[in-house]
Amino acid sequence: MSSVAQKKGFGATLWDWLTTVDHKKIGILYFLGGGFFFVLGGIEAMLIRWQLHIPNNDFVSAGLFNDLITMHGTTMIFLAAMPILFGFMNAIMPLQIGARDVAFPFINSLGFWMFFFGGLFLNISWLFGEVPDAGWTSYASLSLASEGHGVDFYAIGLQIAGGGTLMAGINFLVTIINMRAPGMTYMRMPLFTWTTFVASAMILFAFPPLTVGLFFLTFDRMFGGNFFNHEMGGNTIIWEHIFWIFGHPEVYILILPAFGIFSEIFSIFSRKRLFGYPSMVFATVLIGFLGFMVWAHHMFTVGLGPTANAIFAVATMAIAVPTGVKIFNWLLTMWGGSIVVTTPMLYALGFIPSFVMGGVTGIMQGAAPLDYQLHDTYFIVAHFHYVIVGGVVLAILAATHLYWPKMFGTMLNETLGKVTFWFFFIGFHMTFLIQHWLGFWGMPRRVWTYMDGQGWNLANLISTVGAFLMAIGVIVLVYNAIVTSIKNVKVANDPWGDGRTLEWAIESPPIYYNFSATPLVRGLDSVWIEKMEGNESGLTPAEPIKDIHMPNGSIIPLLMSFGLFIAGFGAMFRTEESWGLPLLIFGLLWTFVSMAARSLQDDTGYYIKKEEILRDLKRKGGQN
Amino acid sequence: MMKGLKKWRLFSLLAVLTVFLAGCGQEELSTLLPAGQVGRDQFNLLLLSSGIMLLVIIVVVAIFLVALVRFRRSKLGEDHIPEQVEGSHKLELVWTIIPILLILLLAVPTVYYTYKLGDVSAMGAVDEDGNAENLVVDVTAKLYWWEFEYPDLGIVTAQELVVPMDEKVYFNLIAADVKHSFWIPAVGGKLDTNVENVNKFYLVFEKDSKDLKDGVFYGKCAELCGPSHALMDFKVKTMPRAEFDRWVTAMQASADNQVVANPEGQALFQQSCIGCHAVSGVGESGAQGPNLATFGDRNRVAGFMDHTKEDLIEWIKYPQEYKPGNKMPDFDGKLSDKELDAIAEYLMGLSVE
Amino acid sequence: MDLNKKFTPETWPEHPERATLEAKNKFVGFWLFLGGETILFATLFATYVALKNSGPSGFGFSTQGLYELPLVFVMTMLLLTSSLTSVFAMYHLRNYNFKKMQLWLAVTAFLGLGFLMLEVYEFSHYVGLGFTFGNSAFSSAFYTLVGTHGFHVAVGLVWITLLIFRNAKRGLNLYNATKYYTFSLYWHFIDVVWVFIFTVVYLMGVVG
C-alpha cells in the first residue's frame, strides 16, 4: 500500500490496480479506459469520414455504416467523454476539497468496473458481427425492427455502464456534501468541484429514466414486452421522450465539468481570481436546472403540436443567458490578468470562439420553425460537434495537459502539446464548419452515401481532410504521452507555477492519503491566499497530524461487474440457446453472492499510524 | 409584425453576406433558396437568428482578442501580480440583460411562426357542394419509398409527388413500418412520419419545377430508417393549377386508356410484378410496392438511379444490392435478359402526361 | 472503527445512524439514492398512465374489469402496517434495545412477506385470465410498474433477513446501526411508492 513498496512484481502490481479503491488510481483507470474508447470511437469516425469523402463511395456497406455511426456516438458519449471526465473528477476533485478519499471508495471502484464491462459488452458486438445499428438514440420503431443482436448489445451494455455512472454520481455528491475540509464552504469550492457537484446531481436525476427506457427496450426485444410495439398498443414516442429526458441533461453532464476545467485554466494562467465567482456558480446551477426543462427541443418535428413546440423553444433559448454569463466572466477573468499561453491555456483560448459558435447554432435550432429545416441534417451534426468537440473534448485535452503532472508526476511536452492543439483545432473547424452549409444545402444526417450532382462533393471532401488532421493531433498526443512517460522527469507540487487550489500544494502525484494533515481553508483559491501571505507551502493544517482511517482494497467490485457482464449474454441468448437462461441466472447469482460476501465481511478499513505519516513527511523534506 | 421585420432586416444584412459568400447550394434542394411560403418563413427566421448570433460572436471575439493582446505576461513581466478582482455587478447585469433582450427579439417571431406553420385548421374545409376546398395528400413512408394518395381525387402515385402551385397543400403523414421523416428542403421544413399517429402540416409551392435542373424538387427521408435510409429520396413536380387538374384527369383515366409500349412486357409484368405494383393511378394507398402508373414520366428509378432502361434492368435484377433492406426480391435469374428488356420497355412507356 | 466497542443506553449516541463519517456518508448517499429511485418510479408511472388500457385491436382487458380492490386493500394494509412496525424498530434502535428492535423488524419482514405473497397470487390470477406480460402494452406497463415495486419489496426482505441473522449474536454497534436505519428508510420509501400505486393504478383504475 505505501509508496515505499515500489519494487513489486508484475502480478502484485496488477492485483493492486484490479483491487484499488484509491480515488487517484481509479481516476487513472477511468482516464485510460476512456482514452482507449476515445481512440476506438475516433477510428470509427475516420471510417465514417472516409466513406463520405466522395459521392457514391462503397468503402463500407450501408449496414456497416449504420453500425459505425451508432457505435461512434454511443462510444464517444458513454464510454469516452464521460469516463474521461470521471477520471479527472476522481483524481482531482477530492484533492480540491481537501479530502483523503471519496465518500464510497468501494462503490467508486464498482462504478469503474461496471463502466468497463459495460463498454466491453457493447464493443464485443463487433466480434459477433451483430452491432447496434439504430443510431445512438435507437429510436424505438427502428431499434425494434433491427435484426440480429445488435440493439441487444446496446440495451444491455448501456444498462451496465449506466449503473456504474449512477453510482459515480451519488459518490461524488456525497463526497462534496460531507467531506470538505474545515473552512471549505460551498462558496469557496473551486469551479471544477462545483461543476462536478451539479453534473453529479444531474446524473442522479437523468440516469434513472435511461435505466427505465433501456429496460423497456430490453423487455420488448428479449422478453416479449410491448411498450413500443404500436400494433400491441405500444407507443414509440414514449421512447423518444424518455431518451431525451435523459439525453438532454446528459449533454450538460458533459459540458458542465468542461466549464469547470476551463474556469480553473483561465484563472491559473491569467494569474487572476475567477471573475464573478458567485454568478459563475449560480449560472452552473441554473444551467443544470434548465437542462431538465428542454428535452422536447430534440422532438420539434415529431408532431407534438405548436403549443408544446413554442414552450420548449422559448425555454431552450433561456439557457443562452446563464451560458452567456459564463463566457463573459471568462473573458473578464483574462481582462487585466497576466496571460501566459501554455498548452492548457491554448485549449481554453481555442474553446471560447469554438464553443460560442456551437452555442449560437444551438439557439438557432431552438427556434422551432427553423429547426424544422435544420433537424436531422448535417447542420445538427455540425452543431453538436461544435459543442461536444469544441467544448467537451477541448476541455478533456486541456485537462489532460493540465492535470497530467498531478496524475502521473511528470509533464507532457509543451511543444508537442501545442502541435497537437493546432492540428486538432484547425482540423476540427475544417471538419465541422462546412457541415453547417451541408445542412443548409439539404444533406440529411446519417446517410451512408450520397449521389453526385447535389453540390455536396467539395464540402464533404474538406470535412474529411479536416477529420484526418484531428486524427494526426491525437496521434501526436499519444506519442507525447509515451515519450514523456518513458523519460519520466519528476515535477514539483505546482509545476505550472500559479496553482491556486489545494491540489497544487501537495505532491505530484499525491501520496495515497493525500494530505498529511487536513488543511484549513480560509477563502476561495486558498493556496493562492496562503502564498500571497507568505506561506510558501500554501497549506495551513486544520488539525495536528494523527492516525488516518483508510479503506481496504477489494476485488469484489470487479467480480460483481463481471457477473452482470455474463448475465448480459445469458439474457441475450435466452430464447435461442439452451445455455442462455442458466447463464443469465448464473451471472446474476454470481453478482449477488459477491455482493453478499461484501456485506458479510464487515470491512471497516485500517489505520495509518501517525508515526508512518511523520516518516513520510521527513522523507519529503517536511513538505506536505 | 411588419415594423419588427424591417428592423431586423438590417441585422440580417451581414448574415446574408456570409451566406452568399459561401454559396447557396442548388435550387432544387437548398433551404437557402426557398421556393414557397413555408420555406421562406423559415429562411427569414434563419436570417434573423444568424444576424443576432453573428453580433454575439463578433462582440465576444472582439473582447477576447483585445484581452489576449493587451494582457500577455510577456508584456507585463514575469513577476506582475494582477489585481484580484472579484467581479462587477454592473457588468454582470449588463451581460445578463442584453442576452435576454436579444433572445426576446428571436423568441417573438419564433412563437408566431410556430403557430402559423402549425395551423392546419383549414384542412377539412368543404365548400357548399361538399367538395374539399384544399388539396390534401396522404403520405405513407415505407422501406424505402414514398406513397402519395390524393384521397379526395381517388388517385394514388409513388416516388414522385405532383402538386399545384401557389396554394396551400395539406399533408397527412404516417409510416407503414418504421419511423421516417418527410422533407422537401427547398419548399419547407420536415415533419416526421410516425408509426402510430398521423401528423399534419402544409406546404406552399411557388416555383415551377419545370425551370429546375432536373425538372423536379428533391425530397428526402430525414430520419434514420435502416440501411438504405440514404437512398430514400423522392421527387416533387410542381405545376400551375390548370396543368395539375389535367394531370389529375389523366391519372383518373389511367386505368383504361394506357399506352402499351411493349405488349410482351405488359404480359410479363402481369405475371411477375402486378402482385406488388399497380399500373393504374386510380386507387388508395397500402400497396406492397410503388405504384408505377406514371413511371415513364419519372425522373429516377427507385428514387435515386438514373432514369434509363439500362438502370431499370439493373434495378430489377439486383434491387437488394442497390438498396439493401428494401422489400423487393432480386429478379436476377428469374427473368431472362430478353424478358427484362421487354418489361423495362413497357415500364418506360407508362405515362399520363 | 471498532466493532467490539460496547455501549450502554447512556453512552449510545442520540443519532447512532450518523455518528461516524462513514455512517454520515451512507446516510446522505442513501437519501440521494432514494431521490434517483423516485425518478425511476416517476418514469414508470408516466409510462403506465400513457399505456393503460391500450392493446391490440379487439383488446378485452381494462382497468375496471381487471383489478380487484378488496385484495389490493388488504395488501395496502399489510404494507402500511409493516411501515409502522419498522418505525417501532427504529425507536428501539435509538434506545439501544437490540432485542425489541430485532423483534419489530421480524414482524416487519413477515408483513412484507405477506404482501409479496398476495402480490404473487394477484399476478398469477391475472395471468390465469390471459392477461400475460406480452399480452399488450397495457399489461407490459402494468407488470413492469407493479413488478418493479414488488422486486423492491423482495430485495428489502432479503436485506433485512440478512441483517437480522448476521447481527443476531453481535448486537448493535455504530457500524450496523446505519445499515438498520437505511433499511427502514428504504422500507418507508417502498411504502410511499405503494401508496401511489394504490391510488394511480388501482383506485383511479377502478373508479376513474
Short mmCIF file of N, CA, C and O in Angstrom, two decimals, chain A residues 167-210:
data_model
loop_
_atom_site.label_atom_id
_atom_site.label_comp_id
_atom_site.label_asym_id
_atom_site.label_seq_id
_atom_site.Cartn_x
_atom_site.Cartn_y
_atom_site.Cartn_z
N MET A 167 -23.81 5.29 -9.86
CA MET A 167 -23.06 5.14 -8.61
C MET A 167 -22.01 6.22 -8.47
O MET A 167 -21.84 6.81 -7.40
N ALA A 168 -21.29 6.48 -9.57
CA ALA A 168 -20.26 7.51 -9.52
C ALA A 168 -20.88 8.85 -9.16
O ALA A 168 -20.33 9.60 -8.35
N GLY A 169 -22.05 9.13 -9.72
CA GLY A 169 -22.71 10.41 -9.46
C GLY A 169 -23.03 10.57 -7.98
O GLY A 169 -22.71 11.58 -7.37
N ILE A 170 -23.68 9.53 -7.41
CA ILE A 170 -24.03 9.61 -5.99
C ILE A 170 -22.78 9.76 -5.13
O ILE A 170 -22.72 10.56 -4.20
N ASN A 171 -21.75 9.02 -5.49
CA ASN A 171 -20.50 9.06 -4.75
C ASN A 171 -19.90 10.46 -4.73
O ASN A 171 -19.52 10.97 -3.67
N PHE A 172 -19.84 11.11 -5.89
CA PHE A 172 -19.28 12.47 -5.93
C PHE A 172 -20.14 13.43 -5.10
O PHE A 172 -19.62 14.29 -4.40
N LEU A 173 -21.46 13.27 -5.22
CA LEU A 173 -22.34 14.16 -4.46
C LEU A 173 -22.06 14.07 -2.97
O LEU A 173 -21.86 15.08 -2.29
N VAL A 174 -22.05 12.84 -2.45
CA VAL A 174 -21.84 12.67 -1.01
C VAL A 174 -20.46 13.16 -0.61
O VAL A 174 -20.28 13.78 0.43
N THR A 175 -19.47 12.88 -1.46
CA THR A 175 -18.11 13.35 -1.16
C THR A 175 -18.12 14.86 -0.96
O THR A 175 -17.55 15.38 0.01
N ILE A 176 -18.76 15.56 -1.88
CA ILE A 176 -18.73 17.03 -1.79
C ILE A 176 -19.58 17.52 -0.62
O ILE A 176 -19.22 18.47 0.07
N ILE A 177 -20.68 16.84 -0.36
CA ILE A 177 -21.53 17.29 0.74
C ILE A 177 -20.84 17.07 2.09
O ILE A 177 -20.85 17.94 2.95
N ASN A 178 -20.21 15.91 2.26
CA ASN A 178 -19.75 15.52 3.59
C ASN A 178 -18.26 15.67 3.86
O ASN A 178 -17.84 15.67 5.01
N MET A 179 -17.44 15.72 2.83
CA MET A 179 -16.01 15.51 3.08
C MET A 179 -15.14 16.72 2.79
O MET A 179 -13.94 16.59 2.60
N ARG A 180 -15.74 17.88 2.73
CA ARG A 180 -14.95 19.09 2.53
C ARG A 180 -14.12 19.39 3.77
O ARG A 180 -14.56 19.17 4.90
N ALA A 181 -12.92 19.90 3.55
CA ALA A 181 -12.02 20.24 4.66
C ALA A 181 -12.62 21.39 5.46
O ALA A 181 -13.46 22.12 4.95
N PRO A 182 -12.16 21.56 6.70
CA PRO A 182 -12.67 22.67 7.51
C PRO A 182 -12.46 24.00 6.78
O PRO A 182 -11.38 24.24 6.24
N GLY A 183 -13.50 24.82 6.75
CA GLY A 183 -13.38 26.12 6.09
C GLY A 183 -13.75 26.10 4.63
O GLY A 183 -13.96 27.14 4.02
N MET A 184 -13.81 24.90 4.04
CA MET A 184 -14.17 24.80 2.62
C MET A 184 -15.69 24.89 2.50
O MET A 184 -16.39 23.88 2.38
N THR A 185 -16.23 26.11 2.59
CA THR A 185 -17.67 26.26 2.45
C THR A 185 -18.05 26.06 0.98
O THR A 185 -17.18 26.04 0.10
N TYR A 186 -19.34 25.96 0.75
CA TYR A 186 -19.76 25.75 -0.64
C TYR A 186 -19.27 26.88 -1.54
O TYR A 186 -18.86 26.66 -2.66
N MET A 187 -19.33 28.11 -1.02
CA MET A 187 -18.95 29.23 -1.86
C MET A 187 -17.44 29.50 -1.87
O MET A 187 -16.97 30.55 -2.29
N ARG A 188 -16.68 28.50 -1.38
CA ARG A 188 -15.23 28.58 -1.56
C ARG A 188 -14.74 27.43 -2.43
O ARG A 188 -13.54 27.29 -2.64
N MET A 189 -15.65 26.61 -2.89
CA MET A 189 -15.23 25.45 -3.66
C MET A 189 -14.75 25.90 -5.04
O MET A 189 -15.38 26.74 -5.68
N PRO A 190 -13.66 25.29 -5.52
CA PRO A 190 -13.21 25.59 -6.88
C PRO A 190 -14.32 25.26 -7.89
O PRO A 190 -15.15 24.39 -7.64
N LEU A 191 -14.29 25.94 -9.03
CA LEU A 191 -15.36 25.75 -10.01
C LEU A 191 -15.44 24.33 -10.54
O LEU A 191 -16.51 23.82 -10.84
N PHE A 192 -14.29 23.66 -10.64
CA PHE A 192 -14.34 22.28 -11.13
C PHE A 192 -15.11 21.40 -10.15
O PHE A 192 -15.88 20.53 -10.55
N THR A 193 -14.93 21.65 -8.86
CA THR A 193 -15.68 20.90 -7.87
C THR A 193 -17.17 21.24 -7.97
O THR A 193 -18.03 20.34 -7.92
N TRP A 194 -17.47 22.51 -8.16
CA TRP A 194 -18.87 22.91 -8.29
C TRP A 194 -19.53 22.23 -9.50
O TRP A 194 -20.66 21.74 -9.41
N THR A 195 -18.83 22.25 -10.61
CA THR A 195 -19.44 21.66 -11.80
C THR A 195 -19.56 20.14 -11.65
O THR A 195 -20.52 19.55 -12.12
N THR A 196 -18.58 19.54 -10.95
CA THR A 196 -18.71 18.11 -10.66
C THR A 196 -19.96 17.86 -9.84
O THR A 196 -20.72 16.92 -10.10
N PHE A 197 -20.17 18.75 -8.88
CA PHE A 197 -21.33 18.61 -8.00
C PHE A 197 -22.64 18.69 -8.80
O PHE A 197 -23.51 17.82 -8.69
N VAL A 198 -22.76 19.72 -9.61
CA VAL A 198 -24.01 19.90 -10.37
C VAL A 198 -24.17 18.78 -11.41
O VAL A 198 -25.26 18.22 -11.57
N ALA A 199 -23.08 18.43 -12.07
CA ALA A 199 -23.17 17.34 -13.06
C ALA A 199 -23.59 16.04 -12.38
O ALA A 199 -24.40 15.27 -12.92
N SER A 200 -23.07 15.78 -11.17
CA SER A 200 -23.44 14.56 -10.46
C SER A 200 -24.91 14.57 -10.09
O SER A 200 -25.60 13.55 -10.17
N ALA A 201 -25.39 15.74 -9.65
CA ALA A 201 -26.81 15.84 -9.33
C ALA A 201 -27.64 15.56 -10.57
O ALA A 201 -28.69 14.90 -10.51
N MET A 202 -27.17 16.05 -11.72
CA MET A 202 -27.91 15.79 -12.96
C MET A 202 -27.90 14.31 -13.31
O MET A 202 -28.89 13.76 -13.78
N ILE A 203 -26.75 13.66 -13.06
CA ILE A 203 -26.67 12.21 -13.30
C ILE A 203 -27.73 11.50 -12.47
O ILE A 203 -28.46 10.64 -12.95
N LEU A 204 -27.83 11.92 -11.21
CA LEU A 204 -28.77 11.26 -10.30
C LEU A 204 -30.20 11.33 -10.84
O LEU A 204 -30.97 10.39 -10.69
N PHE A 205 -30.55 12.45 -11.46
CA PHE A 205 -31.93 12.58 -11.93
C PHE A 205 -32.11 12.21 -13.40
O PHE A 205 -33.23 11.98 -13.85
N ALA A 206 -31.04 12.18 -14.16
CA ALA A 206 -31.18 11.90 -15.59
C ALA A 206 -31.00 10.41 -15.91
O ALA A 206 -31.61 9.91 -16.85
N PHE A 207 -30.18 9.70 -15.13
CA PHE A 207 -29.91 8.31 -15.50
C PHE A 207 -31.05 7.34 -15.18
O PHE A 207 -31.23 6.39 -15.94
N PRO A 208 -31.81 7.55 -14.11
CA PRO A 208 -32.93 6.61 -13.90
C PRO A 208 -33.89 6.51 -15.11
O PRO A 208 -34.29 5.40 -15.46
N PRO A 209 -34.26 7.62 -15.75
CA PRO A 209 -35.09 7.45 -16.95
C PRO A 209 -34.42 6.60 -18.02
O PRO A 209 -35.08 5.79 -18.69
N LEU A 210 -33.11 6.77 -18.19
CA LEU A 210 -32.42 5.93 -19.18
C LEU A 210 -32.51 4.47 -18.78
O LEU A 210 -32.76 3.59 -19.60
#
